[in-house]
């Protein structure tokens, strides 16, 4: 190309200039040598640059291969086909071949790292909430990810751990809500402020805060458990206190015969008197003001009881006397009343102590009556049998008993039953004697029945019964003798017959009978002189009457009467149950 500047054209132009100037060949050679050296330096720099560039490409290729191997190891993507090394190709060709795989693996690595960060952040969040180092909803710092292990197996392990932690969080949240509900119910029953109680454990437990934002830490659960336990203890102690107060109220009401209207004012207190802890669920049922109200009422009734102590004490004494009377035990009631009156007027004993002492005596009297019950029941059977025996004798003496009068068939049936019962009397008496002796041996004291030793009554009854049988035998023999005399005198069948004199034993006695008696008093009442005839004096009076009729029909009433001397002696010397 014309005008193109080249090394040759420049050299020619340089020769022309040298020719015009007249440069020597030596100077010309020096300049040409200098030009050759400068060109050589330029070539050397270019070669060095090319060498460095090649080395960098080789290093980049090696780094790419190393990065490829590291990514494959970290991601665990062993199934990805690696680009084969091109030993015959240029370095750039080899780099171009490995670049797409590296780009794909880097994208997969970045995505895997984000997944690890997400899972591990949630794990750190829940672990912090459980440990109490992180509040619910608080963001945690980005976790450090180990980029040398980003395999799916490792990711699944973290996901499994996260699933377990989420389950643990759900269980803890359920426990927290259960605790909160229990605290609410307990506070309602105890009349306490629920909000202040529950927020004292943790502020997030307020009802206005969503369930997913409530604290589930170990500390919160521990505090909730302690709070529930404390409230349950308070509930038990308050219920126990309230039941104790309710019992005291009932005792005081019963002592003073409080009207139902007055009692109904405290139905809200006494309604849980026998309830278990789990059954008390009414709002405010165990509130402190309710307990204080009951305490004030008990104090008021205690003071009122002190002023009515005399009336209460005598009522207790009457109850004690009724127990002894029912057990046929004679006590000195006048002395007991005088002693109670003296104690109250002297003021030497607290009302509660006096009532407690009398309650103790009542309890002992009930035990004593219970120990005598079996024997007393048999005594009642014995007396009833003796009444039937007395009635049967009167019935047998009635010459018109077989007439077809009104009620004759009823008397006949009764007579049949009475004979069966009378035949059982000996065995009954024998059993009664055995049990009475066993009772006396076990207690080392005599079994007294209305102030008379029961064994003495039974012995006397047996003796009188034997005498009566002998009288009957003599009467039968006398009757047979008279009949023989009548037959000897050849008296006509319609002639008057001589009636034998009625023996004394066949007469009616003052003892009790089912169809009436001399004084209309049943035998058991004549024996129970302490309960119905004003103490031992009546027993002695009844004894005198029975002594005069000792030869009459044997009955427990006549036996007690026959033992007048023994009764008088015992009532004067034997100890009797005392009263306060």
PDB file of C-alpha atoms in Angstrom, residues 312-421:
ATOM      1  CA  UNK A 312     -75.847 -25.851 127.295  1.00  0.00           C
ATOM      2  CA  UNK A 313     -74.232 -27.713 130.189  1.00  0.00           C
ATOM      3  CA  UNK A 314     -77.567 -28.835 131.595  1.00  0.00           C
ATOM      4  CA  UNK A 315     -78.621 -29.915 128.122  1.00  0.00           C
ATOM      5  CA  UNK A 316     -75.465 -32.041 127.894  1.00  0.00           C
ATOM      6  CA  UNK A 317     -76.151 -33.414 131.379  1.00  0.00           C
ATOM      7  CA  UNK A 318     -79.678 -34.344 130.309  1.00  0.00           C
ATOM      8  CA  UNK A 319     -78.259 -36.143 127.282  1.00  0.00           C
ATOM      9  CA  UNK A 320     -75.837 -38.002 129.586  1.00  0.00           C
ATOM     10  CA  UNK A 321     -78.654 -38.941 131.966  1.00  0.00           C
ATOM     11  CA  UNK A 322     -80.789 -40.183 129.079  1.00  0.00           C
ATOM     12  CA  UNK A 323     -77.947 -42.452 127.941  1.00  0.00           C
ATOM     13  CA  UNK A 324     -77.535 -43.866 131.452  1.00  0.00           C
ATOM     14  CA  UNK A 325     -81.280 -44.242 131.859  1.00  0.00           C
ATOM     15  CA  UNK A 326     -81.486 -46.089 128.548  1.00  0.00           C
ATOM     16  CA  UNK A 327     -78.697 -48.359 129.776  1.00  0.00           C
ATOM     17  CA  UNK A 328     -80.486 -48.800 133.172  1.00  0.00           C
ATOM     18  CA  UNK A 329     -77.550 -47.289 135.103  1.00  0.00           C
ATOM     19  CA  UNK A 330     -78.414 -45.319 138.257  1.00  0.00           C
ATOM     20  CA  UNK A 331     -76.580 -42.013 138.768  1.00  0.00           C
ATOM     21  CA  UNK A 332     -76.918 -39.179 141.267  1.00  0.00           C
ATOM     22  CA  UNK A 333     -78.448 -36.528 139.015  1.00  0.00           C
ATOM     23  CA  UNK A 334     -78.945 -33.948 141.775  1.00  0.00           C
ATOM     24  CA  UNK A 335     -75.259 -33.994 142.745  1.00  0.00           C
ATOM     25  CA  UNK A 336     -74.229 -33.726 139.093  1.00  0.00           C
ATOM     26  CA  UNK A 337     -76.436 -30.669 138.545  1.00  0.00           C
ATOM     27  CA  UNK A 338     -75.080 -29.029 141.695  1.00  0.00           C
ATOM     28  CA  UNK A 339     -71.490 -29.655 140.562  1.00  0.00           C
ATOM     29  CA  UNK A 340     -72.102 -28.160 137.107  1.00  0.00           C
ATOM     30  CA  UNK A 341     -73.766 -25.107 138.605  1.00  0.00           C
ATOM     31  CA  UNK A 342     -70.882 -24.615 141.052  1.00  0.00           C
ATOM     32  CA  UNK A 343     -68.261 -24.852 138.271  1.00  0.00           C
ATOM     33  CA  UNK A 344     -70.046 -22.330 136.060  1.00  0.00           C
ATOM     34  CA  UNK A 345     -70.694 -19.834 138.849  1.00  0.00           C
ATOM     35  CA  UNK A 346     -67.114 -20.129 140.175  1.00  0.00           C
ATOM     36  CA  UNK A 347     -65.686 -19.475 136.695  1.00  0.00           C
ATOM     37  CA  UNK A 348     -62.827 -21.927 137.321  1.00  0.00           C
ATOM     38  CA  UNK A 349     -63.279 -23.697 133.990  1.00  0.00           C
ATOM     39  CA  UNK A 350     -63.463 -22.507 130.411  1.00  0.00           C
ATOM     40  CA  UNK A 351     -66.783 -23.159 128.671  1.00  0.00           C
ATOM     41  CA  UNK A 352     -65.084 -25.088 125.897  1.00  0.00           C
ATOM     42  CA  UNK A 353     -63.273 -27.272 128.437  1.00  0.00           C
ATOM     43  CA  UNK A 354     -66.487 -27.986 130.309  1.00  0.00           C
ATOM     44  CA  UNK A 355     -68.314 -28.911 127.107  1.00  0.00           C
ATOM     45  CA  UNK A 356     -65.365 -31.041 125.972  1.00  0.00           C
ATOM     46  CA  UNK A 357     -65.317 -32.822 129.335  1.00  0.00           C
ATOM     47  CA  UNK A 358     -69.038 -33.493 129.154  1.00  0.00           C
ATOM     48  CA  UNK A 359     -68.729 -34.654 125.541  1.00  0.00           C
ATOM     49  CA  UNK A 360     -66.030 -37.056 126.736  1.00  0.00           C
ATOM     50  CA  UNK A 361     -68.351 -38.344 129.447  1.00  0.00           C
ATOM     51  CA  UNK A 362     -71.139 -38.740 126.901  1.00  0.00           C
ATOM     52  CA  UNK A 363     -68.787 -40.677 124.641  1.00  0.00           C
ATOM     53  CA  UNK A 364     -67.754 -42.963 127.506  1.00  0.00           C
ATOM     54  CA  UNK A 365     -71.394 -43.396 128.502  1.00  0.00           C
ATOM     55  CA  UNK A 366     -72.259 -44.418 124.942  1.00  0.00           C
ATOM     56  CA  UNK A 367     -69.417 -46.937 124.990  1.00  0.00           C
ATOM     57  CA  UNK A 368     -70.650 -48.288 128.320  1.00  0.00           C
ATOM     58  CA  UNK A 369     -74.208 -48.498 126.997  1.00  0.00           C
ATOM     59  CA  UNK A 370     -72.957 -50.250 123.869  1.00  0.00           C
ATOM     60  CA  UNK A 371     -71.088 -52.835 125.975  1.00  0.00           C
ATOM     61  CA  UNK A 372     -74.338 -53.509 127.914  1.00  0.00           C
ATOM     62  CA  UNK A 373     -76.607 -53.563 124.870  1.00  0.00           C
ATOM     63  CA  UNK A 374     -76.477 -57.301 124.178  1.00  0.00           C
ATOM     64  CA  UNK A 375     -77.252 -58.150 127.803  1.00  0.00           C
ATOM     65  CA  UNK A 376     -79.974 -55.504 128.038  1.00  0.00           C
ATOM     66  CA  UNK A 377     -81.608 -56.841 124.884  1.00  0.00           C
ATOM     67  CA  UNK A 378     -81.747 -60.277 126.457  1.00  0.00           C
ATOM     68  CA  UNK A 379     -83.128 -58.755 129.674  1.00  0.00           C
ATOM     69  CA  UNK A 380     -85.915 -57.159 127.621  1.00  0.00           C
ATOM     70  CA  UNK A 381     -86.641 -60.536 126.017  1.00  0.00           C
ATOM     71  CA  UNK A 382     -86.674 -62.136 129.464  1.00  0.00           C
ATOM     72  CA  UNK A 383     -89.083 -59.511 130.807  1.00  0.00           C
ATOM     73  CA  UNK A 384     -91.316 -59.851 127.758  1.00  0.00           C
ATOM     74  CA  UNK A 385     -91.362 -63.633 128.209  1.00  0.00           C
ATOM     75  CA  UNK A 386     -92.260 -63.183 131.883  1.00  0.00           C
ATOM     76  CA  UNK A 387     -95.125 -60.880 130.923  1.00  0.00           C
ATOM     77  CA  UNK A 388     -96.423 -63.555 128.574  1.00  0.00           C
ATOM     78  CA  UNK A 389     -95.954 -66.140 131.321  1.00  0.00           C
ATOM     79  CA  UNK A 390     -98.044 -64.031 133.723  1.00  0.00           C
ATOM     80  CA  UNK A 391    -100.710 -63.518 131.094  1.00  0.00           C
ATOM     81  CA  UNK A 392    -100.741 -67.239 130.317  1.00  0.00           C
ATOM     82  CA  UNK A 393    -101.330 -68.081 133.988  1.00  0.00           C
ATOM     83  CA  UNK A 394    -104.258 -65.675 134.151  1.00  0.00           C
ATOM     84  CA  UNK A 395    -105.568 -67.144 130.916  1.00  0.00           C
ATOM     85  CA  UNK A 396    -105.312 -70.697 132.255  1.00  0.00           C
ATOM     86  CA  UNK A 397    -107.234 -69.717 135.401  1.00  0.00           C
ATOM     87  CA  UNK A 398    -110.065 -68.295 133.310  1.00  0.00           C
ATOM     88  CA  UNK A 399    -112.826 -70.950 133.206  1.00  0.00           C
ATOM     89  CA  UNK A 400    -114.491 -69.161 130.296  1.00  0.00           C
ATOM     90  CA  UNK A 401    -111.451 -69.121 128.067  1.00  0.00           C
ATOM     91  CA  UNK A 402    -112.906 -71.718 125.676  1.00  0.00           C
ATOM     92  CA  UNK A 403    -116.274 -70.001 125.282  1.00  0.00           C
ATOM     93  CA  UNK A 404    -117.068 -68.728 121.824  1.00  0.00           C
ATOM     94  CA  UNK A 405    -116.892 -65.155 122.950  1.00  0.00           C
ATOM     95  CA  UNK A 406    -115.544 -62.365 120.870  1.00  0.00           C
ATOM     96  CA  UNK A 407    -111.751 -62.513 120.614  1.00  0.00           C
ATOM     97  CA  UNK A 408    -111.459 -65.996 122.102  1.00  0.00           C
ATOM     98  CA  UNK A 409    -109.648 -67.352 119.036  1.00  0.00           C
ATOM     99  CA  UNK A 410    -107.126 -64.529 119.294  1.00  0.00           C
ATOM    100  CA  UNK A 411    -106.427 -65.339 122.927  1.00  0.00           C
ATOM    101  CA  UNK A 412    -106.054 -68.994 121.995  1.00  0.00           C
ATOM    102  CA  UNK A 413    -103.424 -68.163 119.380  1.00  0.00           C
ATOM    103  CA  UNK A 414    -101.657 -65.914 121.822  1.00  0.00           C
ATOM    104  CA  UNK A 415    -101.684 -68.681 124.431  1.00  0.00           C
ATOM    105  CA  UNK A 416    -100.024 -71.069 121.975  1.00  0.00           C
ATOM    106  CA  UNK A 417     -97.285 -68.547 121.251  1.00  0.00           C
ATOM    107  CA  UNK A 418     -96.926 -67.741 124.943  1.00  0.00           C
ATOM    108  CA  UNK A 419     -96.368 -71.406 125.829  1.00  0.00           C
ATOM    109  CA  UNK A 420     -93.587 -71.656 123.245  1.00  0.00           C
ATOM    110  CA  UNK A 421     -92.003 -68.481 124.591  1.00  0.00           C
TER     111      UNK A 421
END
